PDB file of C-alpha atoms and ligand atoms in Angstrom:
ATOM      1  CA  MET A   7      11.133  24.206   0.027  1.00 42.00           C
ATOM      2  CA  THR A   8      15.121  24.007   0.256  1.00 42.00           C
ATOM      3  CA  GLU A   9      15.167  25.918   3.417  1.00 43.00           C
ATOM      4  CA  ARG A  10      13.591  22.905   5.463  1.00 47.00           C
ATOM      5  CA  LYS A  11      16.644  21.640   4.779  1.00 47.00           C
ATOM      6  CA  HIS A  12      18.114  23.615   7.273  1.00 52.00           C
ATOM      7  CA  ILE A  13      15.737  23.219  10.286  1.00 45.00           C
ATOM      8  CA  PRO A  14      17.314  20.935  12.679  1.00 50.00           C
ATOM      9  CA  VAL A  15      15.394  17.269  12.944  1.00 49.00           C
ATOM     10  CA  ALA A  16      14.200  18.049  16.692  1.00 47.00           C
ATOM     11  CA  LEU A  17      12.633  21.063  15.627  1.00 44.00           C
ATOM     12  CA  LEU A  18      10.479  19.222  12.565  1.00 44.00           C
ATOM     13  CA  ALA A  19       9.149  16.563  15.325  1.00 46.00           C
ATOM     14  CA  LEU A  20       7.884  19.430  17.732  1.00 44.00           C
ATOM     15  CA  ALA A  21       5.941  21.133  14.729  1.00 44.00           C
ATOM     16  CA  LEU A  22       4.483  17.391  13.748  1.00 46.00           C
ATOM     17  CA  LEU A  23       3.292  17.161  17.340  1.00 46.00           C
ATOM     18  CA  GLY A  24       1.892  20.712  16.635  1.00 44.00           C
ATOM     19  CA  GLY A  25      -1.696  18.989  16.514  1.00 44.00           C
ATOM     20  CA  PRO A  26      -4.643  19.458  13.780  1.00 47.00           C
ATOM     21  CA  SER A  27      -4.338  23.098  14.102  1.00 44.00           C
ATOM     22  CA  ALA A  28      -0.860  23.745  13.282  1.00 42.00           C
ATOM     23  CA  HIS A  29      -1.570  22.352   9.880  1.00 45.00           C
ATOM     24  CA  ALA A  30      -4.990  23.406   8.640  1.00 44.00           C
ATOM     25  CA  GLN A  31      -4.301  26.191   6.575  1.00 44.00           C
ATOM     26  CA  GLU A  32      -1.873  24.119   4.955  1.00 49.00           C
ATOM     27  CA  ALA A  33      -2.313  22.522   1.505  1.00 53.00           C
ATOM     28  CA  PRO A  34      -2.716  18.629   1.822  1.00 57.00           C
ATOM     29  CA  GLU A  35       0.233  16.290   3.359  1.00 59.00           C
ATOM     30  CA  ALA A  36       0.143  13.463   1.116  1.00 55.00           C
ATOM     31  CA  ARG A  37       1.263  13.173  -2.124  1.00 70.00           C
ATOM     32  CA  GLN A  38       0.861   9.337  -2.528  1.00 84.00           C
ATOM     33  CA  ASP A  39      -0.796   7.031  -0.970  1.00 91.00           C
ATOM     34  CA  MET A  40      -0.531   6.606   3.303  1.00 95.00           C
ATOM     35  CA  ALA A  41       0.660   3.178   4.093  1.00 97.00           C
ATOM     36  CA  LEU A  42      -1.918   3.585   7.013  1.00 97.00           C
ATOM     37  CA  ARG A  43      -4.312   3.282   3.045  1.00 97.00           C
ATOM     38  CA  GLY A  44      -2.701  -0.442   2.168  1.00 97.00           C
ATOM     39  CA  VAL A  45      -3.232  -1.189   5.764  1.00 97.00           C
ATOM     40  CA  MET A  46      -6.984  -0.627   5.550  1.00 98.00           C
ATOM     41  CA  LYS A  47      -7.270  -2.324   1.708  1.00 98.00           C
ATOM     42  CA  GLN A  48      -5.657  -5.388   3.185  1.00 98.00           C
ATOM     43  CA  LEU A  49      -8.079  -5.633   6.175  1.00 98.00           C
ATOM     44  CA  GLY A  50     -11.305  -5.135   3.991  1.00 98.00           C
ATOM     45  CA  GLN A  51      -9.710  -7.526   2.128  1.00 98.00           C
ATOM     46  CA  ASP A  52      -9.397 -10.399   5.207  1.00 98.00           C
ATOM     47  CA  MET A  53     -12.737  -8.997   6.479  1.00 98.00           C
ATOM     48  CA  GLN A  54     -14.002 -10.133   2.812  1.00 98.00           C
ATOM     49  CA  ALA A  55     -12.369 -13.573   3.210  1.00 98.00           C
ATOM     50  CA  VAL A  56     -14.585 -13.679   6.583  1.00 98.00           C
ATOM     51  CA  THR A  57     -17.485 -13.406   5.255  1.00 98.00           C
ATOM     52  CA  GLY A  58     -16.668 -15.604   2.178  1.00 98.00           C
ATOM     53  CA  ALA A  59     -15.556 -18.086   4.929  1.00 98.00           C
ATOM     54  CA  ILE A  60     -18.793 -17.809   7.293  1.00 98.00           C
ATOM     55  CA  SER A  61     -20.647 -18.090   4.009  1.00 98.00           C
ATOM     56  CA  GLU A  62     -18.949 -21.429   3.611  1.00 98.00           C
ATOM     57  CA  GLU A  63     -18.628 -22.290   7.459  1.00 98.00           C
ATOM     58  CA  ASP A  64     -15.129 -22.555   7.171  1.00 98.00           C
ATOM     59  CA  TRP A  65     -13.910 -22.273  10.996  1.00 98.00           C
ATOM     60  CA  GLN A  66     -11.198 -23.218  10.813  1.00 98.00           C
ATOM     61  CA  LEU A  67     -10.101 -20.638   8.038  1.00 98.00           C
ATOM     62  CA  VAL A  68     -11.997 -18.148   9.982  1.00 98.00           C
ATOM     63  CA  ALA A  69      -9.380 -18.780  12.150  1.00 98.00           C
ATOM     64  CA  GLN A  70      -6.757 -18.482  10.535  1.00 98.00           C
ATOM     65  CA  LEU A  71      -7.784 -14.931   8.953  1.00 98.00           C
ATOM     66  CA  ALA A  72      -8.882 -13.479  12.484  1.00 98.00           C
ATOM     67  CA  PRO A  73      -4.742 -13.228  13.659  1.00 98.00           C
ATOM     68  CA  ARG A  74      -4.286 -11.420  10.427  1.00 97.00           C
ATOM     69  CA  ILE A  75      -7.015  -8.927  11.319  1.00 98.00           C
ATOM     70  CA  GLY A  76      -5.816  -8.343  14.996  1.00 97.00           C
ATOM     71  CA  GLN A  77      -2.532  -8.512  14.368  1.00 96.00           C
ATOM     72  CA  HIS A  78      -2.733  -5.946  11.232  1.00 97.00           C
ATOM     73  CA  GLU A  79       0.821  -4.151   9.877  1.00 96.00           C
ATOM     74  CA  GLU A  80       1.343  -0.615  10.704  1.00 96.00           C
ATOM     75  CA  PRO A  81       2.567   2.186   9.298  1.00 97.00           C
ATOM     76  CA  PRO A  82       6.305   2.921   8.960  1.00 97.00           C
ATOM     77  CA  ALA A  83       7.192   4.653  12.202  1.00 97.00           C
ATOM     78  CA  ARG A  84       8.028   8.482  10.577  1.00 96.00           C
ATOM     79  CA  GLU A  85       4.300   7.735   9.147  1.00 96.00           C
ATOM     80  CA  LYS A  86       3.029   6.842  12.750  1.00 96.00           C
ATOM     81  CA  MET A  87       4.435   9.837  13.982  1.00 96.00           C
ATOM     82  CA  ARG A  88       3.107  12.601  10.986  1.00 96.00           C
ATOM     83  CA  ILE A  89      -0.726  10.787  12.487  1.00 97.00           C
ATOM     84  CA  LEU A  90       0.025  11.212  15.903  1.00 97.00           C
ATOM     85  CA  GLY A  91       1.202  14.418  15.254  1.00 97.00           C
ATOM     86  CA  TRP A  92      -2.058  14.903  13.455  1.00 97.00           C
ATOM     87  CA  LEU A  93      -4.105  13.052  16.067  1.00 98.00           C
ATOM     88  CA  GLY A  94      -3.006  15.387  19.056  1.00 97.00           C
ATOM     89  CA  ALA A  95      -5.105  14.976  21.868  1.00 97.00           C
ATOM     90  CA  ASP A  96      -7.289  12.215  20.088  1.00 98.00           C
ATOM     91  CA  ALA A  97      -4.296   9.732  19.621  1.00 97.00           C
ATOM     92  CA  ARG A  98      -5.665   7.898  22.815  1.00 97.00           C
ATOM     93  CA  LYS A  99      -8.864   7.706  21.377  1.00 98.00           C
ATOM     94  CA  PHE A 100      -7.601   6.266  18.380  1.00 98.00           C
ATOM     95  CA  ARG A 101      -5.383   3.334  19.885  1.00 97.00           C
ATOM     96  CA  ASN A 102      -8.200   2.535  21.432  1.00 97.00           C
ATOM     97  CA  PHE A 103     -10.405   1.450  18.096  1.00 97.00           C
ATOM     98  CA  ASP A 104      -7.891   0.041  17.073  1.00 97.00           C
ATOM     99  CA  LEU A 105      -7.323  -1.832  20.502  1.00 97.00           C
ATOM    100  CA  GLU A 106     -10.773  -2.694  20.566  1.00 97.00           C
ATOM    101  CA  LEU A 107     -10.285  -4.202  17.142  1.00 98.00           C
ATOM    102  CA  GLY A 108      -7.228  -6.368  18.564  1.00 98.00           C
ATOM    103  CA  LYS A 109      -9.762  -7.775  21.224  1.00 98.00           C
ATOM    104  CA  GLY A 110     -12.938  -8.310  18.500  1.00 98.00           C
ATOM    105  CA  ALA A 111     -10.351 -10.490  16.460  1.00 98.00           C
ATOM    106  CA  GLU A 112      -9.226 -12.623  19.479  1.00 98.00           C
ATOM    107  CA  ASN A 113     -13.194 -13.449  19.955  1.00 98.00           C
ATOM    108  CA  LEU A 114     -13.352 -14.090  16.860  1.00 98.00           C
ATOM    109  CA  GLN A 115     -10.276 -16.373  16.833  1.00 98.00           C
ATOM    110  CA  GLN A 116     -12.048 -18.078  19.614  1.00 98.00           C
ATOM    111  CA  ALA A 117     -15.425 -18.534  18.577  1.00 98.00           C
ATOM    112  CA  ALA A 118     -13.972 -20.011  15.366  1.00 98.00           C
ATOM    113  CA  GLU A 119     -11.326 -22.328  17.205  1.00 98.00           C
ATOM    114  CA  GLN A 120     -14.699 -23.587  19.083  1.00 98.00           C
ATOM    115  CA  GLU A 121     -16.979 -24.228  15.601  1.00 98.00           C
ATOM    116  CA  ASP A 122     -19.488 -21.926  17.242  1.00 98.00           C
ATOM    117  CA  GLY A 123     -20.923 -20.639  14.126  1.00 97.00           C
ATOM    118  CA  GLN A 124     -24.014 -18.196  16.201  1.00 98.00           C
ATOM    119  CA  ALA A 125     -20.863 -16.903  18.822  1.00 98.00           C
ATOM    120  CA  VAL A 126     -18.710 -16.181  14.846  1.00 98.00           C
ATOM    121  CA  ILE A 127     -21.455 -13.976  13.720  1.00 98.00           C
ATOM    122  CA  ALA A 128     -21.613 -12.264  16.434  1.00 98.00           C
ATOM    123  CA  ALA A 129     -17.966 -11.543  16.784  1.00 98.00           C
ATOM    124  CA  PHE A 130     -17.769 -11.025  13.422  1.00 98.00           C
ATOM    125  CA  GLY A 131     -20.440  -8.334  13.663  1.00 98.00           C
ATOM    126  CA  LYS A 132     -18.789  -6.499  16.652  1.00 97.00           C
ATOM    127  CA  LEU A 133     -15.547  -6.746  14.854  1.00 97.00           C
ATOM    128  CA  GLN A 134     -17.359  -4.842  11.931  1.00 97.00           C
ATOM    129  CA  GLN A 135     -18.818  -2.397  14.782  1.00 97.00           C
ATOM    130  CA  SER A 136     -15.428  -1.091  15.403  1.00 96.00           C
ATOM    131  CA  CYS A 137     -13.696  -0.472  12.247  1.00 98.00           C
ATOM    132  CA  LEU A 138     -16.828   1.436  12.003  1.00 98.00           C
ATOM    133  CA  ALA A 139     -16.410   3.723  14.745  1.00 98.00           C
ATOM    134  CA  CYS A 140     -13.004   4.546  13.959  1.00 98.00           C
ATOM    135  CA  HIS A 141     -14.229   5.490  10.391  1.00 98.00           C
ATOM    136  CA  GLN A 142     -16.775   7.681  11.508  1.00 98.00           C
ATOM    137  CA  SER A 143     -15.177   9.387  13.876  1.00 97.00           C
ATOM    138  CA  PHE A 144     -11.511   9.705  11.810  1.00 98.00           C
ATOM    139  CA  ARG A 145     -11.798   8.949   8.483  1.00 97.00           C
ATOM    140  CA  GLN A 146     -12.948  11.440   7.141  1.00 96.00           C
ATOM    141  CA  PRO A 147     -11.173  14.155   8.551  1.00 96.00           C
ATOM    142  CA  PHE A 148      -7.604  11.800   8.383  1.00 97.00           C
ATOM    143  CA  VAL A 149      -8.584  11.298   4.255  1.00 95.00           C
ATOM    144  CA  GLN A 150      -9.491  15.874   4.360  1.00 95.00           C
ATOM    145  CA  HIS A 151      -5.623  16.425   6.163  1.00 95.00           C
ATOM    146  CA  PHE A 152      -3.556  14.392   4.380  1.00 94.00           C
ATOM    147  CA  TYR A 153      -4.805  14.086   0.742  1.00 93.00           C
ATOM    148  CA  GLY A 154      -7.228  17.195   0.767  1.00 90.00           C
ATOM    149  CA  GLU A 155     -10.071  15.376  -0.401  1.00 71.00           C
ATOM    150  CA  ARG A 156     -13.489  13.953   0.589  1.00 52.00           C
TER     151      ARG A 156
HETATM  152  C1  HEC B 219      -8.279   3.195  14.179  1.00 51.75           C
HETATM  153  C2  HEC B 219      -8.800   3.395  13.608  1.00 51.75           C
HETATM  154  C3  HEC B 219      -9.173   2.638  12.372  1.00 51.75           C
HETATM  155  C4  HEC B 219     -10.140   1.260  12.558  1.00 51.75           C
HETATM  156  C5  HEC B 219      -9.898   0.360  13.879  1.00 51.75           C
HETATM  157  C6  HEC B 219     -10.042   0.714  11.300  1.00 51.75           C
HETATM  158  N1  HEC B 219     -10.072   1.773  10.459  1.00 51.75           N
HETATM  159 FE1  HEC B 219     -10.214   1.411   7.732  1.00 51.75          FE
HETATM  160  N2  HEC B 219      -9.130   3.380   8.049  1.00 51.75           N
HETATM  161  C7  HEC B 219      -9.286   4.190   9.013  1.00 51.75           C
HETATM  162  C8  HEC B 219      -8.707   5.208   7.940  1.00 51.75           C
HETATM  163  C9  HEC B 219      -8.056   6.714   8.910  1.00 51.75           C
HETATM  164  C10 HEC B 219      -8.905   5.883   7.077  1.00 51.75           C
HETATM  165  C11 HEC B 219      -8.149   6.220   5.516  1.00 51.75           C
HETATM  166  C12 HEC B 219      -7.090   5.841   5.467  1.00 51.75           C
HETATM  167  C13 HEC B 219      -6.903   6.639   3.868  1.00 51.75           C
HETATM  168  O1  HEC B 219      -7.490   6.731   3.400  1.00 51.75           O
HETATM  169  O2  HEC B 219      -5.244   6.711   3.543  1.00 51.75           O
HETATM  170  C14 HEC B 219      -9.602   4.014   6.458  1.00 51.75           C
HETATM  171  C15 HEC B 219      -9.554   3.625   5.558  1.00 51.75           C
HETATM  172  C16 HEC B 219      -9.907   2.173   5.603  1.00 51.75           C
HETATM  173  C17 HEC B 219      -9.895   2.242   4.550  1.00 51.75           C
HETATM  174  C18 HEC B 219     -10.526   2.176   2.688  1.00 51.75           C
HETATM  175  C19 HEC B 219      -9.087   2.467   2.124  1.00 51.75           C
HETATM  176  C20 HEC B 219      -9.304   3.102   0.435  1.00 51.75           C
HETATM  177  O3  HEC B 219      -8.554   2.216  -0.349  1.00 51.75           O
HETATM  178  O4  HEC B 219      -9.650   4.003   0.917  1.00 51.75           O
HETATM  179  C21 HEC B 219     -11.189   0.745   4.100  1.00 51.75           C
HETATM  180  C22 HEC B 219     -11.527  -0.250   3.104  1.00 51.75           C
HETATM  181  C23 HEC B 219     -10.441   0.144   5.389  1.00 51.75           C
HETATM  182  N3  HEC B 219     -10.666   1.382   6.170  1.00 51.75           N
HETATM  183  C24 HEC B 219     -10.845  -1.112   6.197  1.00 51.75           C
HETATM  184  C25 HEC B 219     -11.473  -0.979   7.471  1.00 51.75           C
HETATM  185  C26 HEC B 219     -11.289  -2.729   8.219  1.00 51.75           C
HETATM  186  C27 HEC B 219     -12.161  -3.581   7.385  1.00 51.75           C
HETATM  187  C28 HEC B 219     -11.675  -2.434   9.285  1.00 51.75           C
HETATM  188  C29 HEC B 219     -11.842  -3.340  10.550  1.00 51.75           C
HETATM  189  C30 HEC B 219     -11.860  -4.187  10.492  1.00 51.75           C
HETATM  190  C31 HEC B 219     -11.294  -0.768   9.921  1.00 51.75           C
HETATM  191  N4  HEC B 219     -11.274  -0.407   8.516  1.00 51.75           N
HETATM  192  C32 HEC B 219     -10.753  -0.611  10.899  1.00 51.75           C
HETATM  193  C33 HEC B 219      -9.438   4.262  10.171  1.00 51.75           C
HETATM  194  C34 HEC B 219      -9.203   2.416  11.283  1.00 51.75           C
END
């Protein structure tokens, strides 16, 4: 791996942008958890907190939690580049799922601010669908590529 040090950064960047096929036969890239996993864990916790708040009909708390979901943290630039490189042509699709998540969280917040319980529950369901949609397309291949597990 030492010869890698001598490869100019620009070339490394090109290799990273090569897309999934360029890395298909390589060993898993990640030796430790990707930052995205931490972001996802937090999303999972925030969604659970929303479920709890809905049960309590605590609309104010729902309204506070929703933006944390919509404006979740992002992985550092370096990791983002790796992910984009792997996504290749699918980057747009991945990004659209994230945009959908943002819109869904805004709808949830609005419904909660209006203390409209039915609308909150409907918006929460839609939000969960955008989690599921991205997971169905990307989660397993992501884990397989970056961690080499299922
Ligand atoms: C744009 C795509 C995308 C969206 C939208 C998305 N996820 Fe994920 N999620 C992923 C990917 C990719 C992984 C695999 C990451 C990993 O294992 O490192 C993942 C993994 C997870 C995990 C497992 C983390 C672990 O510990 O292994 C949880 C929990 C999770 N997501 C929750 C959510 C929730 C809740 C939402 C919606 C509020 C959501 N995700 C929306 C892409 C997405």
